[in-house]
Coordinates of C-alpha atoms and ligand atoms in Angstrom, one line a residue:
X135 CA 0.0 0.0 0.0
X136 CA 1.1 3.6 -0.9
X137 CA 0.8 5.7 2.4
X138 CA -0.4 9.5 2.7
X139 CA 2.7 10.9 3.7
X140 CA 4.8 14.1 3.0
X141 CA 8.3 14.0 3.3
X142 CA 8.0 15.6 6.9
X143 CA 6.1 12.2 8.2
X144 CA 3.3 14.3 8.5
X145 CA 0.0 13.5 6.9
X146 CA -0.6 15.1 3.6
X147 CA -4.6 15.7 4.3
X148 CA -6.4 16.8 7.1
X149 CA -7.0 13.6 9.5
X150 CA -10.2 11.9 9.0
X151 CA -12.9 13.2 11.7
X152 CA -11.3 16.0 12.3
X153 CA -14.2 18.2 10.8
X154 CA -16.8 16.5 13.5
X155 CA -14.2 17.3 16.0
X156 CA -14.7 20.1 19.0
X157 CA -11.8 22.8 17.3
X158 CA -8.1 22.0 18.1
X159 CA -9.1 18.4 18.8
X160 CA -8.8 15.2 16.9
X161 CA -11.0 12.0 16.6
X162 CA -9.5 8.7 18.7
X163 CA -11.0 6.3 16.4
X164 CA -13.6 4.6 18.7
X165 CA -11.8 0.7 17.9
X166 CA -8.0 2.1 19.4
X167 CA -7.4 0.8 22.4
X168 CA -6.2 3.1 25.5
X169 CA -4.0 1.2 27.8
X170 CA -1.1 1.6 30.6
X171 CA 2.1 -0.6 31.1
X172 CA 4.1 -2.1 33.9
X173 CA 6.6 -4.8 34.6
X174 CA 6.3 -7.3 37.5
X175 CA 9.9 -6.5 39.0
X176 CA 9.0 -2.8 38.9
X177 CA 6.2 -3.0 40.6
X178 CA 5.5 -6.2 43.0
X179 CA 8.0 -6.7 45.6
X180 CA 7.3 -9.5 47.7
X181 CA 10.5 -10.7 46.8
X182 CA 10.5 -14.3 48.9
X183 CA 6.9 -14.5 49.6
X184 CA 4.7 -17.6 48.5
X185 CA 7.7 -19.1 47.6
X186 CA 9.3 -16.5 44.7
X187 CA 13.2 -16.9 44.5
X188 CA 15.5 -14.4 43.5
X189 CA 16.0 -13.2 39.9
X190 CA 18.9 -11.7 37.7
X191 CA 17.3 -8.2 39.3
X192 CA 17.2 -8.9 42.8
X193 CA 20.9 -10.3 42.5
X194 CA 22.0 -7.2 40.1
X195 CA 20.4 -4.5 42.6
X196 CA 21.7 -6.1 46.0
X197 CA 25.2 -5.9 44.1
X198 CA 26.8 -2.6 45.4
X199 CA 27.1 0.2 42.9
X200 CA 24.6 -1.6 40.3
X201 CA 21.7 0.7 41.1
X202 CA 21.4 4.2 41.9
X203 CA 21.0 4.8 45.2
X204 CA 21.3 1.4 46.6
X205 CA 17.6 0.8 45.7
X206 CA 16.3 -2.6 45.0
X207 CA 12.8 -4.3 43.9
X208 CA 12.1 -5.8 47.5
X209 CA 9.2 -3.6 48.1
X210 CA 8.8 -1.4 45.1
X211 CA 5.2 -0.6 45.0
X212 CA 4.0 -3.4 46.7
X213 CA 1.4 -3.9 44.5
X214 CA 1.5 -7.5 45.3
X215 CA -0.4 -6.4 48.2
X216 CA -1.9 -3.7 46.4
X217 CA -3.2 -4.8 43.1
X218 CA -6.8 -4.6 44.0
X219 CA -6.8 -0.6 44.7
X220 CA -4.3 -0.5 41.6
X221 CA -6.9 -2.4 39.6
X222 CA -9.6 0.0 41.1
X223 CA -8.0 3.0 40.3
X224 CA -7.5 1.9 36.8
X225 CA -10.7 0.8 36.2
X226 CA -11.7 4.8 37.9
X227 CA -9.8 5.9 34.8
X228 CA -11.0 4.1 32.5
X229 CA -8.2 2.3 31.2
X230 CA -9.4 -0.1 28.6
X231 CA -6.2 -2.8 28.0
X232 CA -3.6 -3.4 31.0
X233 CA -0.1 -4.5 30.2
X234 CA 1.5 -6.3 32.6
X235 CA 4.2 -9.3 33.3
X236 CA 3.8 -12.1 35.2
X237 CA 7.5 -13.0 37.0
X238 CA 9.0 -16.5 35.6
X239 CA 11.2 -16.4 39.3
X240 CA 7.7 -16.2 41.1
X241 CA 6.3 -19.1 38.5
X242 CA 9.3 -21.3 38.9
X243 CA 11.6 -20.1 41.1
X244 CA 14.2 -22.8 40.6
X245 CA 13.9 -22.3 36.7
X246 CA 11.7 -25.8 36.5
X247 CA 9.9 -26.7 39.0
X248 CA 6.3 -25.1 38.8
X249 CA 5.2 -23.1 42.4
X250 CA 1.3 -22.8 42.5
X251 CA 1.4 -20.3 44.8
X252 CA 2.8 -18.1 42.6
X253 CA 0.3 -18.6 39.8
X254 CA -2.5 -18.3 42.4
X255 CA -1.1 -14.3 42.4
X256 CA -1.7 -13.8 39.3
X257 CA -5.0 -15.9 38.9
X258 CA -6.1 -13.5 41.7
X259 CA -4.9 -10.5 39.8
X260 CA -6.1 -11.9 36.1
X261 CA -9.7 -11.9 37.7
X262 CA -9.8 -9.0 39.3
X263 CA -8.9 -6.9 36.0
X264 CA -11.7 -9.1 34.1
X265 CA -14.1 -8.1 37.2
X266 CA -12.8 -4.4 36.7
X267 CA -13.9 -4.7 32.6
X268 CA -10.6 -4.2 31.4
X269 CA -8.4 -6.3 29.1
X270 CA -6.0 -8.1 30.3
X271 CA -2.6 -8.3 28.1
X272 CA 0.0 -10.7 29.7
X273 CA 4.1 -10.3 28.6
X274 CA 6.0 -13.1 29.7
X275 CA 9.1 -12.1 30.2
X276 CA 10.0 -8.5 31.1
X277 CA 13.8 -9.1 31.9
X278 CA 13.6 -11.1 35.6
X279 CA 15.5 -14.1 34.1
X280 CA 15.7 -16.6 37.9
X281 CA 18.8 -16.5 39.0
X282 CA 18.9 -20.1 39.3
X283 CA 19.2 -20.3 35.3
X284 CA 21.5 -17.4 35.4
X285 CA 23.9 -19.7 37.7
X286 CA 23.8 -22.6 34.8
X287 CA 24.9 -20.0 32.0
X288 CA 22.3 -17.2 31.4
X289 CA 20.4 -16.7 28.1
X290 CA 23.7 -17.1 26.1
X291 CA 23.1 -20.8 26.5
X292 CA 20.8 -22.7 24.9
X293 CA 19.0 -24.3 27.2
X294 CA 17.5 -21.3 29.0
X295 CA 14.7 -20.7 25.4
X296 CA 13.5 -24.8 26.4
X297 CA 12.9 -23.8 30.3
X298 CA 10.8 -20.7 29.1
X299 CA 8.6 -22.8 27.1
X300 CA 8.3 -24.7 30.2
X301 CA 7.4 -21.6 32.1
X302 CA 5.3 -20.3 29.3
X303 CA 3.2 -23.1 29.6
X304 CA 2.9 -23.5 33.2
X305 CA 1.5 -20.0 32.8
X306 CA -1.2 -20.8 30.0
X307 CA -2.3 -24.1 32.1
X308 CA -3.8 -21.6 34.7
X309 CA -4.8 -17.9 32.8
X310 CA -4.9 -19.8 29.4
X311 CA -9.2 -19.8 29.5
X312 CA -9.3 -16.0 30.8
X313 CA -6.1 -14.2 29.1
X314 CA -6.2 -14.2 25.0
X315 CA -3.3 -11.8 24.0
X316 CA 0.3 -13.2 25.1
X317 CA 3.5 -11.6 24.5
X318 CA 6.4 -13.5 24.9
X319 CA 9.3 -11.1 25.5
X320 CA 9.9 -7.4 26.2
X321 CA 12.3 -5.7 24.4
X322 CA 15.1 -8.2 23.8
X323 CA 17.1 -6.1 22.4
X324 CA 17.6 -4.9 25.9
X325 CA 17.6 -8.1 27.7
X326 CA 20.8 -8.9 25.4
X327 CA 22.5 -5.7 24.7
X328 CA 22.1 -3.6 28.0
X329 CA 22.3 -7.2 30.2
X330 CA 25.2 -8.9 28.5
X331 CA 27.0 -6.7 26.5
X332 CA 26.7 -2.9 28.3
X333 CA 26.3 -4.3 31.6
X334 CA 24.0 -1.4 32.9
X335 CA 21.5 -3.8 33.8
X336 CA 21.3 -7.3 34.9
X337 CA 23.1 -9.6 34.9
X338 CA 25.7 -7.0 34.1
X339 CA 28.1 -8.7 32.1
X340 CA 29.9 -7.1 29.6
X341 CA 30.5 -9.2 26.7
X342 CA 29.7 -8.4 22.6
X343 CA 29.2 -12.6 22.2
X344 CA 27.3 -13.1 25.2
X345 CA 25.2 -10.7 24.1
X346 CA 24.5 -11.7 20.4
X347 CA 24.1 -15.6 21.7
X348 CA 21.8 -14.2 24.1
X349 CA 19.5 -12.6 21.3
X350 CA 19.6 -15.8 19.6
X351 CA 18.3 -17.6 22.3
X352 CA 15.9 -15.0 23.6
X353 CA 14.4 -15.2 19.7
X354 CA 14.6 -18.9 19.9
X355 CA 12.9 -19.0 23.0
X356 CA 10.3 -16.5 21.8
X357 CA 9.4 -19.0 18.7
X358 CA 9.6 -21.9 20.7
X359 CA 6.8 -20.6 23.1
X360 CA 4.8 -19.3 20.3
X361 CA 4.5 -22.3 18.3
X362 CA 3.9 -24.2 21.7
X363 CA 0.9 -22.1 22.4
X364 CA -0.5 -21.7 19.2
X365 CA -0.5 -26.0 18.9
X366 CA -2.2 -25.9 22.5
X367 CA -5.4 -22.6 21.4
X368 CA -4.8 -21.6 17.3
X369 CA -7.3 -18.7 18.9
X370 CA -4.9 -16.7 21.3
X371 CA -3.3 -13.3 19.9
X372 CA 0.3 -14.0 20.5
X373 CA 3.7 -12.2 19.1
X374 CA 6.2 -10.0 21.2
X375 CA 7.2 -6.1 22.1
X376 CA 10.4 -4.9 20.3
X377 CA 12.0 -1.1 21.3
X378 CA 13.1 0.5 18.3
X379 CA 15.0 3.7 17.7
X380 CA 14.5 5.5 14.2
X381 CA 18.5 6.2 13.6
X382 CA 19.1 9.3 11.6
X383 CA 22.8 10.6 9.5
X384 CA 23.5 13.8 11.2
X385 CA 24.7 14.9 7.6
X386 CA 22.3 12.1 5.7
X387 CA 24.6 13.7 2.5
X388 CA 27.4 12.2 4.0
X389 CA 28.3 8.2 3.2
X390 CA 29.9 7.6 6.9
X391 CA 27.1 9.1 8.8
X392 CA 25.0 7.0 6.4
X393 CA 26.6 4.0 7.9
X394 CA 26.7 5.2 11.5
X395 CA 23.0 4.9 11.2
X396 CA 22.8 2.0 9.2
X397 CA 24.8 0.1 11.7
X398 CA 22.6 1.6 14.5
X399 CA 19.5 0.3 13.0
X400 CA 21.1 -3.1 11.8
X401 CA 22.1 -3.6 15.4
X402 CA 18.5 -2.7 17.0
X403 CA 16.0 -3.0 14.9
X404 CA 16.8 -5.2 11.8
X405 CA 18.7 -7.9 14.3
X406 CA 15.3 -9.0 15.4
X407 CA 13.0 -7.8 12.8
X408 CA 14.5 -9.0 10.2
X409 CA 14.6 -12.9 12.0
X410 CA 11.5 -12.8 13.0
X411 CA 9.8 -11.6 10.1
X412 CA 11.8 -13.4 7.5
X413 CA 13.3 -15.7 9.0
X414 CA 17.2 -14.3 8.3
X415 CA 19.3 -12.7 9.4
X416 CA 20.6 -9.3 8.0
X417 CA 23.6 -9.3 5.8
X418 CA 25.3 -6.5 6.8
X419 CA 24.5 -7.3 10.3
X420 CA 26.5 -10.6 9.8
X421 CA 29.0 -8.5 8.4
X422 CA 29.4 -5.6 11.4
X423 CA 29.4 -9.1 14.3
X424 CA 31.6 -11.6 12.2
X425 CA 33.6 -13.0 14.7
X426 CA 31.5 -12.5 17.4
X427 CA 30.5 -16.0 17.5
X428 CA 26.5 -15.6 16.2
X429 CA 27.0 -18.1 13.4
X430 CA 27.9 -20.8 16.0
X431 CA 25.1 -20.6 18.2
X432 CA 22.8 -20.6 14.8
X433 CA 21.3 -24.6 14.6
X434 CA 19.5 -26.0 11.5
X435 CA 15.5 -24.9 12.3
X436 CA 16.2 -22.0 14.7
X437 CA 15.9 -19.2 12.1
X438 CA 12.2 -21.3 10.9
X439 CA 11.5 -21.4 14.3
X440 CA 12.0 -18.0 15.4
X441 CA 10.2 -16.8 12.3
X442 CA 6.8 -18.7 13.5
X443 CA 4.3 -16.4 12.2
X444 CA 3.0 -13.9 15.2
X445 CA -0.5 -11.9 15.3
X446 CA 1.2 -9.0 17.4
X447 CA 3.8 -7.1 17.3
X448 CA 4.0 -4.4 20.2
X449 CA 6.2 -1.2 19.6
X450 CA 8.0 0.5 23.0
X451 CA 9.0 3.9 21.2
X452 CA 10.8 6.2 23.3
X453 CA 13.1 8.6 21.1
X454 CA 15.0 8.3 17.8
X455 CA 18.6 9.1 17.5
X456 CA 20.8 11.6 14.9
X457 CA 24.0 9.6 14.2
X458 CA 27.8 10.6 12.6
X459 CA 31.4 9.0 12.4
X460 CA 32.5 12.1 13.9
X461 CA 32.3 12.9 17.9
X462 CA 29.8 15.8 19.0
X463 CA 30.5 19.1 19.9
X464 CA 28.4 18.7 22.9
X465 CA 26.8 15.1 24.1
X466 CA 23.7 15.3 25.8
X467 CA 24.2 15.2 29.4
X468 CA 23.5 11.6 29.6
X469 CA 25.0 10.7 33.1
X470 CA 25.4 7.4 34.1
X471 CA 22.8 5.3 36.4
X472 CA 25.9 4.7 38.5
X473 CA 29.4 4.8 38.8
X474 CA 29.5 1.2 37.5
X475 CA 32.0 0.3 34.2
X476 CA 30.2 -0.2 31.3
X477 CA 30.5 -0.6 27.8
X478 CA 28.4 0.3 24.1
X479 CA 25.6 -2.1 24.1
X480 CA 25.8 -2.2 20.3
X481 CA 28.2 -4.8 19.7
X482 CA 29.9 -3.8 16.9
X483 CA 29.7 0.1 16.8
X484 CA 32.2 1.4 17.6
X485 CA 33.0 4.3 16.2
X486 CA 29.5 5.6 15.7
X487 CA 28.6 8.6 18.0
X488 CA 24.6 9.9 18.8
X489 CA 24.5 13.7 18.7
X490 CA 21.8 16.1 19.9
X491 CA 19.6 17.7 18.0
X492 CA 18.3 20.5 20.0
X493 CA 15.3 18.8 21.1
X494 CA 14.2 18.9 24.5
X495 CA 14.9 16.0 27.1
X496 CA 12.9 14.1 29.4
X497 CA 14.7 13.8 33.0
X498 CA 16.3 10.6 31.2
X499 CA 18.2 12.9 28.7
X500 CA 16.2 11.0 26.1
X501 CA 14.7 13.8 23.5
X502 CA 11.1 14.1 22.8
X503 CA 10.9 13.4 19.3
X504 CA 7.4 12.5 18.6
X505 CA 7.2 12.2 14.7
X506 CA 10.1 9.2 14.5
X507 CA 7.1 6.9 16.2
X508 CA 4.9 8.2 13.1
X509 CA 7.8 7.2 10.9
X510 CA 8.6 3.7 12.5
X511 CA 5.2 2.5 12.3
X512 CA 4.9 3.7 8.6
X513 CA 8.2 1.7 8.2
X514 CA 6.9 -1.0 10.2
X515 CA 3.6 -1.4 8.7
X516 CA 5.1 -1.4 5.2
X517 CA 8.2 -3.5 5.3
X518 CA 7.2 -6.1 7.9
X519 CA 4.0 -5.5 9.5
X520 CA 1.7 -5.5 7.0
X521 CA 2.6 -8.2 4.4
X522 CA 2.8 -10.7 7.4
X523 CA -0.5 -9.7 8.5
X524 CA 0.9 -8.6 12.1
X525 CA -1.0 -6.2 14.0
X526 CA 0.5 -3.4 15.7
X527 CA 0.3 -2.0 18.9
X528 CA 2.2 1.1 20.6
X529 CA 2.5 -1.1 23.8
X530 CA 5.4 1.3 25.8
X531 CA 5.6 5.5 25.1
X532 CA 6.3 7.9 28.1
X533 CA 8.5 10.0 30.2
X534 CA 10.3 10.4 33.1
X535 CA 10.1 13.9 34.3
X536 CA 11.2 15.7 37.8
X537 CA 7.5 15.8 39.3
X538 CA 7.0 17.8 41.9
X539 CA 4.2 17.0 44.3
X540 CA 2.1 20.0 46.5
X541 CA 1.4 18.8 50.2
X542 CA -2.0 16.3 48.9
X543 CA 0.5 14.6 46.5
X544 CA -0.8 16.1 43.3
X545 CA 1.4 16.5 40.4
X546 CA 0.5 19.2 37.8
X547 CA 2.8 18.1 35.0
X548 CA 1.9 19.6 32.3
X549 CA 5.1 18.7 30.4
X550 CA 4.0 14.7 30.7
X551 CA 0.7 16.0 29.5
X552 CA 1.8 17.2 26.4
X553 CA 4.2 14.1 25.8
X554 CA 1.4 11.8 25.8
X555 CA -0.7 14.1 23.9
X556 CA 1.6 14.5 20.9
X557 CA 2.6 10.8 20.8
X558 CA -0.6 10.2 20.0
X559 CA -1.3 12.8 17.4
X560 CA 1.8 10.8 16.0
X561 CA -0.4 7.9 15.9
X562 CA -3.0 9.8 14.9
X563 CA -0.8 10.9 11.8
X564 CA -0.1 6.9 11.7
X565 CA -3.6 6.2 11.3
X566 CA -4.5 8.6 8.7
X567 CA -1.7 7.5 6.6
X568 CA -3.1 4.3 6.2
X569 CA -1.0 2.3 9.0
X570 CA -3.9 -0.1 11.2
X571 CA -2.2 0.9 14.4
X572 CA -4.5 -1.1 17.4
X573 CA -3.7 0.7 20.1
X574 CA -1.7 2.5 22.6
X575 CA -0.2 1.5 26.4
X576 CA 0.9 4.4 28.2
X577 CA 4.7 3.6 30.2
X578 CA 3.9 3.4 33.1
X579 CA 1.0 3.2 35.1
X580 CA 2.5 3.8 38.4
X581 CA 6.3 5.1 39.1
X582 CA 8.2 2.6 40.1
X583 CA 11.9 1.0 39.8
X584 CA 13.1 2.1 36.6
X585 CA 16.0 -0.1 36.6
X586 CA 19.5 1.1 36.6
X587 CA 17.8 3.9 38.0
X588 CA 15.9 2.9 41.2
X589 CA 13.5 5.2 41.9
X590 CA 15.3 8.2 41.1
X591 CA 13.3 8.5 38.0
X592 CA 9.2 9.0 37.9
X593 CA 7.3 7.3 34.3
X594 CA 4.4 6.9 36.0
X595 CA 0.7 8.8 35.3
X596 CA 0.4 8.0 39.1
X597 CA 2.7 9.3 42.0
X598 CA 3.7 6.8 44.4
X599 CA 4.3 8.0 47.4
X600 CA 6.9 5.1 48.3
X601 CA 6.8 6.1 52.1
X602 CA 3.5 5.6 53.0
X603 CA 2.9 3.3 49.6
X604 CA -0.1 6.3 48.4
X605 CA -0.9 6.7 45.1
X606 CA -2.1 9.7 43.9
X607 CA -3.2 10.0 39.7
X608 CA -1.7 13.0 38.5
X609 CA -2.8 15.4 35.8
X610 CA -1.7 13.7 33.4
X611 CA -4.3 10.6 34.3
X612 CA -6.6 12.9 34.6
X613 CA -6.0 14.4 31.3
X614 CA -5.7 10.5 29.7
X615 CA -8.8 9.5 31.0
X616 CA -10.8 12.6 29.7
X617 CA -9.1 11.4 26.3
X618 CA -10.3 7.9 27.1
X619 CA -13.8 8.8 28.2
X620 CA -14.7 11.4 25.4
X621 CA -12.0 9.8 22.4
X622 CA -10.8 13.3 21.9
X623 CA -7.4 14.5 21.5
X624 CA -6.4 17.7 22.2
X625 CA -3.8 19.5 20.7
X626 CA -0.9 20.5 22.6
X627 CA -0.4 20.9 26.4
X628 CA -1.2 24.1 27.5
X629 CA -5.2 23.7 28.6
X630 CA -4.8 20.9 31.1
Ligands
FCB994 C1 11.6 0.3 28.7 C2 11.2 -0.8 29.6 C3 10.3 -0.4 30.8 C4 10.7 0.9 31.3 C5 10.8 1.9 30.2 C6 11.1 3.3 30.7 O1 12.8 0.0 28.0 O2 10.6 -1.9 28.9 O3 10.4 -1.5 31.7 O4 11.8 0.8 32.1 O5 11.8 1.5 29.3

């Protein structure tokens, strides 16, 4: 299909509804599906209770100088506890879809054996979003690898994609009747590259071939489960949530900040689109990671088995990035997490350097570039997408920001406000060029741990008061459910 775009990625008409539209608003077609995100280690805590073992995260955050601040999952927002006011005050939104991971360590703590205590919690929690009216959508895996697997060699061994089939299907035997969209993985990309090869998160090693064998397997794991579940319900939606940048040439007239980017996208988005989708993968991403070891690790069938035909693919867009041979003037002021060594996670990119282009940043230093996420999904829908017959989902998008709460806990942040609001006129733009975007998950429902991070830095549309455990929705839930409730978009941020 030919899409409606100018060379801008804006649409080249006027988006459809927009004349029966209150002025300065736009139409959320009524089918798109408004939704929030979180991750089980983020948000449960209850690290040892009913039997949950440690994973790569509690290991890698109890390990001084691995997280800012010293701060760990153990508590986090307790929503183990809590998940029934969480699930209320969702439902008090509005929220239509929640995204959320169940925790393989909780499942199976030793990495086999199956603990039913842990499934009960998220039987418990399954039923109370159904009772609630929203949709459930369950990721698998959202980077808690147990440690007990870690100890026998970590996803850069083989073995580790056969016991998550085992885990995946422990989790279908209970939830398989009441949950019909499963996601394998979350952003692999990361649970390779950052975990193996930067070492910024866990399990912190720091290794170009760990890393790629640890794609490999993650993928094969990923195929492995899908296939399994589609032979036990053909019905159930299943597929997986990449994070993509949209890689730019600073100079696109010049041929080496051409292949900056090129290597950039080779290396995050092509190294598992391109095996998923068609079952290879990328030449010239062979060629950057030749002896790296990928080849050795590939086995006759994988690359057919990774490339088992999905029915979702979920997009976590957070920025895009303007890439040169050369060194920038300035670098964005991207400190460090922590004082921690660590390396490119790009394993063979060296050489390539991001620069700033002026935009602003979120309190991550990550710039707000709303139009790349119209221009992935464009490329998305037409080059893998939509001749495989995937639909697409915007299943992360959001910012951290330094919120500042008055005395009731109430956050007026007005800058979150317009985020969200313009990532979804990107969508918008998305739609009217003819791309059959599904939906949209805001990241993250509640702050929580962000990782490397700790809690030093806030996603969430809801402050948590992590103190007295309080949450408190802040304007910007307010301003998503009024979008929810009346399918209007405003434009801009200014009248929340
Ligand atoms: C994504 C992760 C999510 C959260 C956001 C900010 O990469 O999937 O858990 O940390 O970034």
């Amino acid at each position: 299909m030919t899409l409606n775009l100018t060379s801008s990625g804006r649409p080249a008409k006027p988006a459809a509804g927009v004349q029966d539209s209150p002025a300065g608003t736009r139409k959320v077609p009524d089918g798109f599906v408004l939704g929030v995100a979180t991750a089980a280690y983020q948000i449960e805590g209850a690290r040892h209770e009913d039997g949950r073992a440690d994973s790569i995260w509690d290991t890698f955050s109890h390990t001084p100088g691995a997280v800012a601040n010293g701060d760990t999952g153990d508590i986090a927002c307790d929503h183990y506890h809590r998940y029934v006011g969480d699930v209320a005050l969702m439902r008090r939104l509005g929220v239509q879809s929640y995204r959320f991971s169940t925790s393989w360590a909780r499942v199976c703590p030793d990495g086999r054996t199956v603990n039913p205590k842990g499934l009960d919690f998220y039987e418990r929690l399954v039923d109370s979003i159904l009772d609630a009216g929203i949709t459930p959508w369950l990721t698998l895996y959202h980077w808690d690898l147990p440690q007990a697997l870690e100890d026998r060699g970590g996803w850069p061994v083989r073995e580790t994609a056969d016991r998550f089939v085992d885990y995946a299907l422990a989790v279908h035997d209970r939830l398989g009747d009441r949950v019909s969209t499963w996601t394998t993985l979350n952003e692999p990309w990361c649970s390779a590259f950052v975990g193996y090869t930067s070492g910024e998160h866990a399990p912190g090693r720091q290794s170009p071939s760990d890393g790629l064998a640890a794609a490999h397997h993650l993928m094969l794991g990923h195929g492995q489960a899908v296939a399994a579940l589609r032979e036990r319900d053909p019905a159930l939606k299943l597929g997986l949530t990449l994070n993509f940048t949209v890689a730019d040439p600073v100079d696109p007239s010049n041929p080496s900040d051409v292949e900056a980017a090129r290597r950039i996208d080779g290396q995050m988005n092509r190294i598992f689109l391109d095996p998923i989708f068609r079952g290879e993968y990328p030449a010239d991403v062979l060629e950057d990671v030749r002896g790296l070891g990928l080849e050795t690790h590939i086995k006759d069938g994988d690359l057919a088995t990774i490339a088992t035909p999905i029915d979702v693919l979920g997009v976590n867009y957070y920025n895009g990035g303007a890439f040169s041979h050369l060194p920038p003037q300035s670098a964005l002021n991207a400190a460090p997490a922590t004082s921690r060594p660590t390396r490119s996670p790009f394993p063979a990119a060296d050489g390539v350097h991001g620069h700033p282009r002026g935009l602003p940043v979120t309190s991550m230093d990550w710039e707000v570039q709303p139009e790349g996420l119209t221009r992935l999904l464009v490329r998305l829908h037409e080059e893998y997408t939509g001749p495989a017959d995937t639909a697409l989902h915007v299943t992360e998008n959001g910012a951290a920001f330094d919120d500042e709460a008055n005395e009731s806990g109430f956050v007026q942040d007005e800058d979150r406000v317009s985020y969200v609001r313009s990532h979804l006129a990107s969508v918008l733009d998305a739609l009217d060029a003819g791309v059959p975007v599904q939906g949209y998950f805001y990241w993250s429902f509640l702050d929580n741990f962000e990782w490397a991070w700790g809690y030093a830095k806030r996603f969430g549309i809801v402050r948590v008061d992590y103190e007295t455990q309080a949450r408190t929705p802040k304007a910007s839930a307010l301003d998503f459910a009024r979008i929810i409730s009346t399918r209007e978009l405003p434009s801009g941020g200014n009248d929340v």
